[in-house]
Amino acid sequence: MRRRLRRALETLLHLEDTPHRIALAFGLGLWVAFCPLLGIHTLMSLGIAFAFRLSRAAILLGTFVNNPWTLAPMYLAGTVVGCFLLGVPAEPLAAIDFDRRGADFYRELAVSLRPYLWPFVVGNTLTGLAAGLVGYLALRSLLERRRLRKTPAATTDGAW
């Protein structure tokens, strides 16, 4: 996993664009990663990248922070934030009868999850905004410092 993170960071560091635009694309990708519209993250990211002519690589790297291993913790954290903000008690779900089959099971599941719908939407949207902002600021700072180190020092011999 560490190797994959390093490879992703190296990709971001070698993109040909301004630090602002690379970091913006990455930050928007992080926001999309938390977006409650599960299943269309990649299409959303590519649509944003094409609409605003941003780096597809940077936005997809931010978006793919959300993957099968991180999906549940990210959405749970966002839902807890939403519950806190909206004053919804974050209680454990009522016992769901997994012996039920068909429509009865889904009806019971919908009734159990209904109080958490708005906390899920609001919390994950706001958590995504926060993650996107932090990701933008951190990556922009890193890219700017890296470019300053690579830029040759200006000569001060007095020549115009």
mmCIF file of C-alpha atoms in Angstrom:
data_model
loop_
_atom_site.group_PDB
_atom_site.id
_atom_site.type_symbol
_atom_site.label_atom_id
_atom_site.label_comp_id
_atom_site.label_asym_id
_atom_site.label_seq_id
_atom_site.Cartn_x
_atom_site.Cartn_y
_atom_site.Cartn_z
ATOM 1 C CA MET A 1 0.000 0.000 0.000
ATOM 2 C CA ARG A 2 2.848 2.364 0.788
ATOM 3 C CA ARG A 3 4.254 1.753 -2.695
ATOM 4 C CA ARG A 4 0.900 2.648 -4.282
ATOM 5 C CA LEU A 5 0.689 5.884 -2.276
ATOM 6 C CA ARG A 6 4.224 6.811 -3.270
ATOM 7 C CA ARG A 7 3.452 6.104 -6.935
ATOM 8 C CA ALA A 8 0.292 8.254 -6.757
ATOM 9 C CA LEU A 9 2.239 11.122 -5.163
ATOM 10 C CA GLU A 10 4.963 10.834 -7.807
ATOM 11 C CA THR A 11 2.286 11.047 -10.500
ATOM 12 C CA LEU A 12 0.929 14.252 -8.956
ATOM 13 C CA LEU A 13 4.394 15.746 -8.600
ATOM 14 C CA HIS A 14 5.231 15.199 -12.263
ATOM 15 C CA LEU A 15 2.076 16.566 -13.879
ATOM 16 C CA GLU A 16 2.606 19.455 -16.266
ATOM 17 C CA ASP A 17 0.337 22.205 -14.973
ATOM 18 C CA THR A 18 0.408 24.920 -12.349
ATOM 19 C CA PRO A 19 0.420 23.871 -8.685
ATOM 20 C CA HIS A 20 -2.943 25.600 -8.255
ATOM 21 C CA ARG A 21 -4.642 23.643 -11.062
ATOM 22 C CA ILE A 22 -3.159 20.268 -10.060
ATOM 23 C CA ALA A 23 -4.111 20.805 -6.409
ATOM 24 C CA LEU A 24 -7.560 22.055 -7.422
ATOM 25 C CA ALA A 25 -8.194 18.932 -9.476
ATOM 26 C CA PHE A 26 -7.001 16.720 -6.621
ATOM 27 C CA GLY A 27 -9.134 18.607 -4.072
ATOM 28 C CA LEU A 28 -12.213 18.319 -6.276
ATOM 29 C CA GLY A 29 -11.490 14.607 -6.606
ATOM 30 C CA LEU A 30 -11.440 14.276 -2.825
ATOM 31 C CA TRP A 31 -14.777 16.072 -2.628
ATOM 32 C CA VAL A 32 -16.216 13.678 -5.216
ATOM 33 C CA ALA A 33 -14.844 10.714 -3.229
ATOM 34 C CA PHE A 34 -17.146 11.657 -0.340
ATOM 35 C CA CYS A 35 -20.079 12.483 -2.600
ATOM 36 C CA PRO A 36 -23.184 10.552 -1.558
ATOM 37 C CA LEU A 37 -23.998 9.644 -5.171
ATOM 38 C CA LEU A 38 -22.331 6.265 -4.948
ATOM 39 C CA GLY A 39 -21.529 4.619 -8.240
ATOM 40 C CA ILE A 40 -20.985 7.660 -10.427
ATOM 41 C CA HIS A 41 -17.803 9.066 -8.876
ATOM 42 C CA THR A 42 -15.600 8.340 -11.876
ATOM 43 C CA LEU A 43 -18.079 9.864 -14.325
ATOM 44 C CA MET A 44 -18.508 12.935 -12.118
ATOM 45 C CA SER A 45 -14.752 13.383 -11.866
ATOM 46 C CA LEU A 46 -14.163 13.048 -15.577
ATOM 47 C CA GLY A 47 -17.061 15.399 -16.307
ATOM 48 C CA ILE A 48 -15.596 18.038 -13.974
ATOM 49 C CA ALA A 49 -12.111 17.533 -15.425
ATOM 50 C CA PHE A 50 -13.315 17.967 -19.003
ATOM 51 C CA ALA A 51 -15.664 20.873 -18.189
ATOM 52 C CA PHE A 52 -12.940 22.891 -16.453
ATOM 53 C CA ARG A 53 -9.945 21.498 -18.382
ATOM 54 C CA LEU A 54 -8.340 20.097 -15.244
ATOM 55 C CA SER A 55 -5.911 17.222 -14.933
ATOM 56 C CA ARG A 56 -7.799 13.958 -15.278
ATOM 57 C CA ALA A 57 -5.005 12.127 -13.463
ATOM 58 C CA ALA A 58 -5.103 14.454 -10.455
ATOM 59 C CA ILE A 59 -8.882 14.432 -10.116
ATOM 60 C CA LEU A 60 -9.074 10.644 -10.456
ATOM 61 C CA LEU A 61 -6.325 10.142 -7.877
ATOM 62 C CA GLY A 62 -8.362 12.227 -5.443
ATOM 63 C CA THR A 63 -11.556 10.390 -6.330
ATOM 64 C CA PHE A 64 -10.041 6.949 -5.910
ATOM 65 C CA VAL A 65 -9.264 7.652 -2.260
ATOM 66 C CA ASN A 66 -12.747 6.173 -1.956
ATOM 67 C CA ASN A 67 -12.417 2.498 -2.746
ATOM 68 C CA PRO A 68 -13.911 -0.719 -1.353
ATOM 69 C CA TRP A 69 -11.525 -0.584 1.634
ATOM 70 C CA THR A 70 -12.222 3.034 2.585
ATOM 71 C CA LEU A 71 -15.874 3.341 1.571
ATOM 72 C CA ALA A 72 -17.473 2.265 4.856
ATOM 73 C CA PRO A 73 -15.238 4.322 7.205
ATOM 74 C CA MET A 74 -15.542 7.436 5.029
ATOM 75 C CA TYR A 75 -19.322 7.251 4.732
ATOM 76 C CA LEU A 76 -19.719 6.356 8.397
ATOM 77 C CA ALA A 77 -17.622 9.361 9.462
ATOM 78 C CA GLY A 78 -19.603 11.653 7.191
ATOM 79 C CA THR A 79 -22.914 10.304 8.463
ATOM 80 C CA VAL A 80 -21.844 10.790 12.082
ATOM 81 C CA VAL A 81 -20.892 14.400 11.248
ATOM 82 C CA GLY A 82 -24.301 14.850 9.602
ATOM 83 C CA CYS A 83 -26.080 13.375 12.620
ATOM 84 C CA PHE A 84 -24.220 15.790 14.883
ATOM 85 C CA LEU A 85 -24.974 18.822 12.705
ATOM 86 C CA LEU A 86 -28.638 17.962 12.176
ATOM 87 C CA GLY A 87 -29.288 16.805 15.731
ATOM 88 C CA VAL A 88 -30.151 13.254 14.739
ATOM 89 C CA PRO A 89 -29.202 10.732 17.410
ATOM 90 C CA ALA A 90 -26.455 8.478 16.043
ATOM 91 C CA GLU A 91 -27.851 5.310 17.562
ATOM 92 C CA PRO A 92 -27.143 1.802 16.383
ATOM 93 C CA LEU A 93 -29.612 0.547 13.840
ATOM 94 C CA ALA A 94 -32.571 -1.364 15.152
ATOM 95 C CA ALA A 95 -32.150 -5.083 14.778
ATOM 96 C CA ILE A 96 -32.860 -5.962 11.187
ATOM 97 C CA ASP A 97 -34.392 -9.359 10.643
ATOM 98 C CA PHE A 98 -32.068 -10.907 8.073
ATOM 99 C CA ASP A 99 -34.360 -13.940 7.857
ATOM 100 C CA ARG A 100 -36.896 -11.874 5.937
ATOM 101 C CA ARG A 101 -36.770 -12.213 2.192
ATOM 102 C CA GLY A 102 -37.694 -10.100 -0.784
ATOM 103 C CA ALA A 103 -39.701 -6.902 -0.465
ATOM 104 C CA ASP A 104 -40.272 -7.324 3.282
ATOM 105 C CA PHE A 105 -36.536 -7.238 3.959
ATOM 106 C CA TYR A 106 -35.991 -4.127 1.842
ATOM 107 C CA ARG A 107 -39.008 -2.375 3.359
ATOM 108 C CA GLU A 108 -37.677 -3.012 6.870
ATOM 109 C CA LEU A 109 -34.201 -1.895 5.839
ATOM 110 C CA ALA A 110 -35.566 1.341 4.319
ATOM 111 C CA VAL A 111 -37.538 2.116 7.481
ATOM 112 C CA SER A 112 -34.421 1.545 9.620
ATOM 113 C CA LEU A 113 -32.174 3.717 7.425
ATOM 114 C CA ARG A 114 -34.618 6.551 6.649
ATOM 115 C CA PRO A 115 -33.646 8.748 9.651
ATOM 116 C CA TYR A 116 -30.024 8.710 8.447
ATOM 117 C CA LEU A 117 -30.621 9.789 4.847
ATOM 118 C CA TRP A 118 -30.181 13.551 5.354
ATOM 119 C CA PRO A 119 -27.310 13.132 7.827
ATOM 120 C CA PHE A 120 -25.630 10.914 5.205
ATOM 121 C CA VAL A 121 -26.067 13.500 2.432
ATOM 122 C CA VAL A 122 -25.216 16.594 4.473
ATOM 123 C CA GLY A 123 -22.392 15.019 6.480
ATOM 124 C CA ASN A 124 -20.617 13.447 3.535
ATOM 125 C CA THR A 125 -20.956 16.576 1.405
ATOM 126 C CA LEU A 126 -19.438 18.737 4.157
ATOM 127 C CA THR A 127 -16.779 16.157 5.033
ATOM 128 C CA GLY A 128 -15.884 16.011 1.336
ATOM 129 C CA LEU A 129 -15.581 19.796 1.199
ATOM 130 C CA ALA A 130 -13.276 19.744 4.216
ATOM 131 C CA ALA A 131 -11.177 16.894 2.773
ATOM 132 C CA GLY A 132 -10.987 18.661 -0.590
ATOM 133 C CA LEU A 133 -9.858 21.921 1.003
ATOM 134 C CA VAL A 134 -7.205 20.217 3.129
ATOM 135 C CA GLY A 135 -6.032 18.158 0.140
ATOM 136 C CA TYR A 136 -5.865 21.266 -2.049
ATOM 137 C CA LEU A 137 -3.876 23.286 0.490
ATOM 138 C CA ALA A 138 -1.463 20.447 1.305
ATOM 139 C CA LEU A 139 -0.782 19.467 -2.317
ATOM 140 C CA ARG A 140 -0.454 23.059 -3.533
ATOM 141 C CA SER A 141 2.055 23.808 -0.785
ATOM 142 C CA LEU A 142 4.018 20.651 -1.604
ATOM 143 C CA LEU A 143 4.035 21.380 -5.346
ATOM 144 C CA GLU A 144 5.081 25.009 -4.875
ATOM 145 C CA ARG A 145 7.931 24.077 -2.519
ATOM 146 C CA ARG A 146 9.081 21.378 -4.917
ATOM 147 C CA ARG A 147 9.065 23.736 -7.890
ATOM 148 C CA LEU A 148 10.979 26.396 -5.953
ATOM 149 C CA ARG A 149 13.708 23.843 -5.202
ATOM 150 C CA LYS A 150 13.933 22.839 -8.862
ATOM 151 C CA THR A 151 13.982 26.413 -10.224
ATOM 152 C CA PRO A 152 17.547 27.635 -10.720
ATOM 153 C CA ALA A 153 18.400 30.652 -8.621
ATOM 154 C CA ALA A 154 18.188 33.925 -10.485
ATOM 155 C CA THR A 155 21.485 35.494 -11.267
ATOM 156 C CA THR A 156 22.206 38.763 -9.521
ATOM 157 C CA ASP A 157 25.115 40.012 -11.620
ATOM 158 C CA GLY A 158 23.317 43.294 -12.311
ATOM 159 C CA ALA A 159 22.653 42.516 -15.993
ATOM 160 C CA TRP A 160 19.298 43.456 -17.421
#
